[in-house]
Amino acid sequence: MLLAAFAMKIAAGLVYSAVHQALYNGGDAYKYFKGGKVIHNALWENPWYYLRLVFGKNGGFVETPIYKYAYHTECWDHVGSYAFCRLNALFHLVSGGYYSVHILFMALLMLLAGLNFYKILAPLRLMPDKVLYVLIFLSPSLLFWTGGIYKEGMVYLGLSCCMLAIIRLATGKRMFRFSLLLILGLCLIALFRNYLLLLLLPALMLLFYTLKYPKKAGWKFLGIYGLGLLSLIALMPFSPVNLYEVLAQRQWAFLAEWGGSDFNVVPLEPHLASFVGFLPTAILNVLFRPFLWDADTTVQLLSGLGIALFWVLMLVFLFLKKKKTAWHPIQWFFLFYAITNLLLVGFLVSNAGTITRYRVVAIHFLILLVVSLIDFETLSKD
């Protein structure tokens, strides 16, 4: 089963590469591959240049002999994008410069991420093993969007490391080993999509607390998140950083980028009323786009079918849910992290393709949650 899962990861990576090569001239993933090759070429001029480019700070000034390599990566001033150039530069040491070998390495990392989630969920017995296997290793949308050498895959890996580490630390097992795993997971999130740390850290701390003290875990999540939101709103006028302005500027940056699946939204203003008024639009965009009737490419059509199937699953759940069950803290983590992640994407992004990519892990968490609440025992008896 592991070999089959690994083969599917490799196949997904090859499909991702073929689709992006055909439609987007390789896309960002191939650009990062080429950026890694530029860094690797520095090794032959001076090994120190290579080490400096892979492990040193990026952005801003760098000494002249090295600058020519930094400049030609085309990602020097962007932390997340340059992190992939670093990763590809390491892969180039053994890949021989073949992009397909880099896909193989990424497939291995995604297999490890899936194994982490399997270790997290299998002991809970929330669903049959075969169902859990299919959801973790064979979900089409997750397979595709984590198949490319791109940020979603590394976020998925980082989340798996963080969750597994928190669960093991809460039970007091191998504290040093899993502390290192937690640091690794947080570093991956910080490197590839650092703003997610603002959503992840509160959820992880609550997960740790409710694993230690599981009584009324749902009320603890709801209370802390509610109190945090009210405190944020109340203290924002006195904060040195205006979060509304930061988010509005980020949305404006997305609006300024052109894409083939853009849709019109009203720009956010840096105040609470604007965000409250935009909330229904954010929910509509992140949970329902791309609409099937708006899809004009194969990728958009498949993305529309994917979110439509998600809602079909929600409807099925209404008829098959367990009559009464106590939620595990991990289920509450899935719910609250997914909701906050989806809302952030809905507020910021105005491109259906980008939304589909950015929400894939959060939607996957919701699917795991919903399926864990289905009454499989009654189904098997019927």
Coordinates of C-alpha atoms in Angstrom, one line a residue:
M1 CA 0.0 0.0 0.0
L2 CA 2.9 2.3 0.7
L3 CA 4.4 1.5 -2.7
A4 CA 1.0 2.2 -4.4
A5 CA 0.8 5.6 -2.5
F6 CA 4.3 6.5 -3.5
A7 CA 3.6 5.6 -7.2
M8 CA 0.5 7.8 -7.1
K9 CA 2.5 10.7 -5.6
I10 CA 5.0 10.3 -8.5
A11 CA 2.2 10.2 -11.1
A12 CA 0.6 13.3 -9.6
G13 CA 3.9 15.1 -9.8
L14 CA 4.3 14.2 -13.4
V15 CA 0.8 15.2 -14.3
Y16 CA 1.3 18.5 -12.4
S17 CA 4.4 19.1 -14.4
A18 CA 2.8 18.2 -17.7
V19 CA -0.2 20.4 -17.2
H20 CA 1.8 23.4 -16.1
Q21 CA 4.3 22.9 -19.0
A22 CA 1.4 22.8 -21.5
L23 CA -0.6 25.8 -20.1
Y24 CA 1.9 28.0 -18.2
N25 CA 5.3 27.2 -19.8
G26 CA 6.3 25.2 -16.7
G27 CA 4.8 27.7 -14.1
D28 CA 6.5 28.8 -10.9
A29 CA 7.6 25.3 -10.0
Y30 CA 9.8 25.1 -13.1
K31 CA 11.1 28.6 -12.5
Y32 CA 12.3 27.5 -9.0
F33 CA 13.9 24.4 -10.6
K34 CA 15.9 26.7 -12.9
G35 CA 16.7 29.0 -10.0
G36 CA 18.1 26.0 -8.1
K37 CA 20.2 25.1 -11.1
V38 CA 21.7 28.7 -11.1
I39 CA 22.7 28.2 -7.5
H40 CA 24.1 24.8 -8.2
N41 CA 26.3 26.3 -11.0
A42 CA 27.9 28.5 -8.4
L43 CA 29.4 25.3 -6.9
W44 CA 31.8 24.9 -9.8
E45 CA 33.2 28.4 -9.5
N46 CA 33.5 28.4 -5.7
P47 CA 31.9 26.0 -3.2
W48 CA 31.6 28.9 -0.8
Y49 CA 29.3 30.7 -3.2
Y50 CA 27.0 27.7 -3.3
L51 CA 26.9 27.3 0.5
R52 CA 26.3 31.1 0.9
L53 CA 23.4 31.0 -1.6
V54 CA 21.8 27.9 -0.1
F55 CA 22.2 28.5 3.6
G56 CA 22.7 32.3 3.9
K57 CA 20.2 35.1 4.1
N58 CA 18.5 36.1 0.9
G59 CA 17.4 39.5 -0.2
G60 CA 19.1 42.9 -0.4
F61 CA 22.8 43.3 -0.9
V62 CA 25.2 40.5 -1.5
E63 CA 28.9 40.7 -2.5
T64 CA 29.6 41.1 -6.2
P65 CA 31.0 37.7 -7.2
I66 CA 27.9 36.0 -5.8
Y67 CA 25.4 38.6 -6.9
K68 CA 25.3 37.3 -10.5
Y69 CA 23.9 34.0 -9.3
A70 CA 21.5 35.6 -6.8
Y71 CA 20.1 37.9 -9.6
H72 CA 19.6 35.1 -12.1
T73 CA 17.5 33.0 -9.7
E74 CA 14.8 35.7 -10.2
C75 CA 13.7 35.1 -6.6
W76 CA 16.4 36.7 -4.5
D77 CA 14.1 39.2 -2.8
H78 CA 11.2 36.8 -2.0
V79 CA 11.6 34.5 1.0
G80 CA 9.1 31.8 0.0
S81 CA 10.1 31.6 -3.6
Y82 CA 13.8 31.6 -2.9
A83 CA 13.3 28.8 -0.3
F84 CA 12.3 26.6 -3.3
C85 CA 15.5 27.6 -5.2
R86 CA 17.5 26.5 -2.1
L87 CA 15.6 23.2 -2.0
N88 CA 16.1 22.6 -5.7
A89 CA 19.8 23.5 -5.4
L90 CA 20.2 20.7 -2.9
F91 CA 18.3 18.3 -5.1
H92 CA 20.6 19.2 -8.0
L93 CA 23.5 17.7 -6.1
V94 CA 22.2 14.2 -6.9
S95 CA 19.6 14.7 -9.6
G96 CA 21.9 15.2 -12.6
G97 CA 19.8 18.2 -13.6
Y98 CA 16.7 16.1 -14.4
Y99 CA 13.4 17.8 -13.4
S100 CA 11.8 14.3 -13.1
V101 CA 14.2 13.4 -10.4
H102 CA 13.2 16.5 -8.4
I103 CA 9.6 15.3 -8.8
L104 CA 10.6 12.0 -7.3
F105 CA 12.2 13.7 -4.3
M106 CA 9.0 15.8 -3.8
A107 CA 6.9 12.7 -4.0
L108 CA 9.0 11.1 -1.2
L109 CA 8.5 14.2 1.0
M110 CA 4.7 14.1 0.3
L111 CA 4.7 10.4 1.2
L112 CA 6.3 11.3 4.5
A113 CA 3.7 14.0 5.1
G114 CA 0.9 11.5 4.4
L115 CA 2.6 9.0 6.8
N116 CA 2.6 11.6 9.5
F117 CA -1.1 12.2 9.1
Y118 CA -1.7 8.5 9.1
K119 CA 0.2 8.1 12.4
I120 CA -1.9 11.0 13.8
L121 CA -5.3 9.7 12.8
A122 CA -5.1 5.9 12.6
P123 CA -4.9 5.3 16.4
L124 CA -8.1 7.3 16.9
R125 CA -10.2 4.8 14.9
L126 CA -12.4 7.6 13.6
M127 CA -13.0 5.8 10.3
P128 CA -12.1 2.5 8.7
D129 CA -8.4 2.1 7.8
K130 CA -9.1 1.8 4.1
V131 CA -11.1 5.0 4.0
L132 CA -8.4 6.8 5.9
Y133 CA -5.8 5.5 3.5
V134 CA -7.8 6.7 0.5
L135 CA -8.4 10.2 2.0
I136 CA -4.7 10.7 3.0
F137 CA -2.9 9.2 0.0
L138 CA -5.3 9.2 -2.9
S139 CA -7.4 12.4 -2.7
P140 CA -7.3 13.8 -6.2
S141 CA -7.1 17.5 -5.4
L142 CA -4.5 17.0 -2.6
L143 CA -2.5 14.7 -4.9
F144 CA -2.4 17.2 -7.7
W145 CA -1.7 20.4 -5.8
T146 CA 1.0 18.9 -3.5
G147 CA 2.5 17.0 -6.5
G148 CA 4.3 20.0 -7.9
I149 CA 7.5 21.3 -6.3
Y150 CA 5.5 24.1 -4.8
K151 CA 4.4 25.7 -1.6
E152 CA 1.2 23.7 -0.9
G153 CA 3.2 20.6 -0.6
M154 CA 5.7 22.1 1.9
V155 CA 2.9 23.6 3.9
Y156 CA 1.3 20.2 4.1
L157 CA 4.6 18.6 5.2
G158 CA 5.1 21.4 7.8
L159 CA 1.6 21.0 9.2
S160 CA 2.1 17.2 9.5
C161 CA 5.3 17.6 11.4
C162 CA 3.8 20.2 13.7
M163 CA 0.7 18.2 14.5
L164 CA 2.6 14.9 15.0
A165 CA 5.1 16.6 17.3
I166 CA 2.5 18.3 19.4
I167 CA 0.6 15.0 19.9
R168 CA 3.7 13.2 20.9
L169 CA 4.9 16.0 23.2
A170 CA 1.4 16.1 24.9
T171 CA 1.8 12.5 25.8
G172 CA 5.4 13.0 27.0
K173 CA 7.0 10.7 24.4
R174 CA 10.6 11.4 23.2
M175 CA 10.6 15.0 24.1
F176 CA 13.9 16.0 22.4
R177 CA 13.1 14.2 19.2
F178 CA 9.7 15.6 18.8
S179 CA 10.7 19.1 19.9
L180 CA 13.1 19.0 16.9
L181 CA 10.3 17.8 14.7
L182 CA 8.1 20.7 15.9
I183 CA 10.9 23.2 15.1
L184 CA 11.3 21.6 11.7
G185 CA 7.6 21.9 10.9
L186 CA 7.5 25.6 12.1
C187 CA 10.6 26.4 10.0
L188 CA 9.0 24.9 6.9
I189 CA 5.8 27.0 7.4
A190 CA 8.0 30.1 8.1
L191 CA 10.1 29.6 4.9
F192 CA 7.3 28.8 2.5
R193 CA 4.2 30.6 3.7
N194 CA 5.2 32.5 6.8
Y195 CA 1.8 34.4 7.4
L196 CA 0.2 31.0 8.2
L197 CA 2.1 31.0 11.5
L198 CA -0.4 33.6 12.7
L199 CA -3.1 31.0 12.2
L200 CA -1.2 27.9 13.2
L201 CA 0.4 28.9 16.5
P202 CA -2.8 29.5 18.4
A203 CA -4.4 26.3 17.0
L204 CA -1.3 24.3 17.9
M205 CA -1.2 25.7 21.5
L206 CA -4.9 24.9 21.9
L207 CA -4.3 21.4 20.5
F208 CA -1.5 20.8 23.0
Y209 CA -3.7 22.1 25.9
T210 CA -6.8 20.1 25.0
L211 CA -4.8 16.9 24.5
K212 CA -3.5 17.4 28.1
Y213 CA -6.9 18.4 29.4
P214 CA -9.5 17.1 26.9
K215 CA -12.6 17.8 28.9
K216 CA -14.9 20.2 27.0
A217 CA -12.3 20.7 24.3
G218 CA -14.8 22.3 21.9
W219 CA -15.8 25.0 24.4
K220 CA -12.1 25.7 25.0
F221 CA -11.4 26.2 21.3
L222 CA -14.5 28.3 20.8
G223 CA -13.9 30.4 23.9
I224 CA -10.2 31.1 23.2
Y225 CA -10.9 31.9 19.5
G226 CA -13.8 34.1 20.4
L227 CA -11.9 35.9 23.1
G228 CA -9.0 36.3 20.8
L229 CA -11.1 37.8 18.1
L230 CA -12.8 40.3 20.4
S231 CA -9.5 41.3 22.0
L232 CA -8.0 41.8 18.5
I233 CA -10.9 44.1 17.5
A234 CA -10.8 46.0 20.8
L235 CA -7.0 46.5 20.8
M236 CA -6.5 47.3 17.1
P237 CA -6.9 51.1 17.5
F238 CA -4.0 51.1 20.0
S239 CA -1.8 48.6 18.1
P240 CA 1.4 49.9 16.4
V241 CA 0.6 47.6 13.5
N242 CA -2.8 48.1 11.8
L243 CA -3.7 44.6 10.8
Y244 CA -6.6 45.9 8.7
E245 CA -4.2 47.9 6.7
V246 CA -1.8 45.0 6.3
L247 CA -4.5 42.7 5.0
A248 CA -6.0 45.4 2.8
Q249 CA -2.6 46.0 1.2
R250 CA -2.1 42.3 0.7
Q251 CA -5.4 42.1 -1.1
W252 CA -4.5 45.1 -3.2
A253 CA -1.3 43.3 -4.2
F254 CA -3.3 40.2 -5.3
L255 CA -5.7 42.5 -7.3
A256 CA -2.8 44.1 -9.1
E257 CA -1.6 40.7 -10.3
W258 CA -3.1 39.6 -13.6
G259 CA -4.4 36.0 -14.0
G260 CA -6.6 34.2 -16.4
S261 CA -9.2 33.3 -13.8
D262 CA -9.5 36.7 -12.0
F263 CA -12.9 37.8 -10.8
N264 CA -14.1 41.2 -9.7
V265 CA -14.2 42.1 -5.9
V266 CA -14.5 45.3 -4.0
P267 CA -11.1 46.4 -2.6
L268 CA -10.9 46.2 1.2
E269 CA -10.5 49.4 3.2
P270 CA -8.3 49.4 6.3
H271 CA -11.1 49.4 8.9
L272 CA -13.4 46.9 10.6
A273 CA -16.6 47.8 8.8
S274 CA -15.1 47.0 5.4
F275 CA -14.0 43.6 6.5
V276 CA -17.4 42.8 8.1
G277 CA -19.1 43.9 4.9
F278 CA -16.8 41.8 2.8
L279 CA -17.3 38.6 4.9
P280 CA -20.1 37.1 2.8
T281 CA -18.2 37.7 -0.4
A282 CA -15.1 36.1 1.2
I283 CA -17.1 33.0 2.2
L284 CA -18.7 32.7 -1.2
N285 CA -15.4 33.0 -3.1
V286 CA -13.4 30.5 -1.0
L287 CA -16.1 27.9 -0.6
F288 CA -17.8 27.9 -4.0
R289 CA -15.4 29.3 -6.7
P290 CA -14.7 28.5 -9.5
F291 CA -18.3 28.2 -10.6
L292 CA -18.8 25.5 -13.1
W293 CA -20.6 27.9 -15.5
D294 CA -17.6 30.2 -15.4
A295 CA -15.0 27.6 -16.2
D296 CA -13.3 28.2 -19.5
T297 CA -10.3 25.9 -19.2
T298 CA -9.9 22.2 -18.2
V299 CA -8.1 23.1 -15.0
Q300 CA -10.9 25.5 -13.9
L301 CA -13.5 22.9 -14.8
L302 CA -11.7 20.2 -12.7
S303 CA -11.4 22.8 -9.8
G304 CA -15.1 23.5 -10.0
L305 CA -15.9 19.8 -10.0
G306 CA -13.7 19.4 -7.0
I307 CA -15.4 22.0 -4.8
A308 CA -18.8 20.7 -6.0
L309 CA -17.9 17.2 -4.9
F310 CA -16.9 18.6 -1.5
W311 CA -20.4 20.0 -1.1
V312 CA -21.9 16.7 -2.2
L313 CA -19.9 15.1 0.6
M314 CA -21.3 17.7 3.0
L315 CA -24.9 16.7 2.0
V316 CA -24.1 13.0 2.3
F317 CA -22.8 13.7 5.8
L318 CA -26.1 15.1 6.9
F319 CA -27.8 11.7 6.3
L320 CA -24.9 9.5 7.5
K321 CA -23.6 11.3 10.5
K322 CA -23.2 9.7 13.9
K323 CA -26.1 10.3 16.2
K324 CA -23.9 11.2 19.1
T325 CA -20.2 11.5 19.4
A326 CA -17.5 13.2 21.5
W327 CA -15.1 15.1 19.3
H328 CA -11.4 14.5 19.8
P329 CA -9.1 17.6 20.1
I330 CA -7.6 16.8 16.7
Q331 CA -11.0 17.2 15.1
W332 CA -11.5 20.6 16.8
F333 CA -8.0 21.6 15.5
F334 CA -9.0 20.6 12.0
L335 CA -12.2 22.7 12.2
F336 CA -10.8 25.9 13.6
Y337 CA -7.5 25.9 11.6
A338 CA -9.4 25.2 8.4
I339 CA -12.0 27.9 9.0
T340 CA -9.4 30.6 9.8
N341 CA -7.3 29.5 6.8
L342 CA -10.2 29.6 4.4
L343 CA -11.4 33.0 5.7
L344 CA -8.0 34.5 5.2
V345 CA -7.8 33.2 1.6
G346 CA -11.4 34.5 0.9
F347 CA -10.5 38.0 2.1
L348 CA -7.2 38.2 0.2
V349 CA -7.4 36.3 -3.1
S350 CA -9.4 37.3 -6.2
N351 CA -8.3 34.6 -8.6
A352 CA -10.1 31.3 -8.8
G353 CA -7.0 29.3 -9.7
T354 CA -5.1 30.7 -6.8
I355 CA -8.0 30.1 -4.4
T356 CA -8.1 26.5 -5.5
R357 CA -4.4 26.1 -4.7
Y358 CA -4.4 28.0 -1.4
R359 CA -7.4 26.3 0.1
V360 CA -6.5 22.7 -0.7
V361 CA -5.0 21.8 2.7
A362 CA -7.8 23.5 4.6
I363 CA -10.5 21.7 2.5
H364 CA -8.6 18.4 3.0
F365 CA -8.8 19.0 6.8
L366 CA -12.6 19.6 6.5
I367 CA -13.0 16.4 4.5
L368 CA -11.1 14.4 7.1
L369 CA -13.3 15.9 9.8
V370 CA -16.6 15.3 8.0
V371 CA -15.7 11.7 7.1
S372 CA -14.6 11.1 10.7
L373 CA -18.2 11.9 11.8
I374 CA -19.9 9.4 9.4
D375 CA -21.5 6.4 11.1
F376 CA -19.6 3.6 9.3
E377 CA -20.8 1.0 11.8
T378 CA -24.5 1.5 10.8
L379 CA -23.5 1.6 7.1
S380 CA -21.6 -1.8 7.4
K381 CA -24.7 -3.4 9.1
D382 CA -27.0 -2.1 6.4

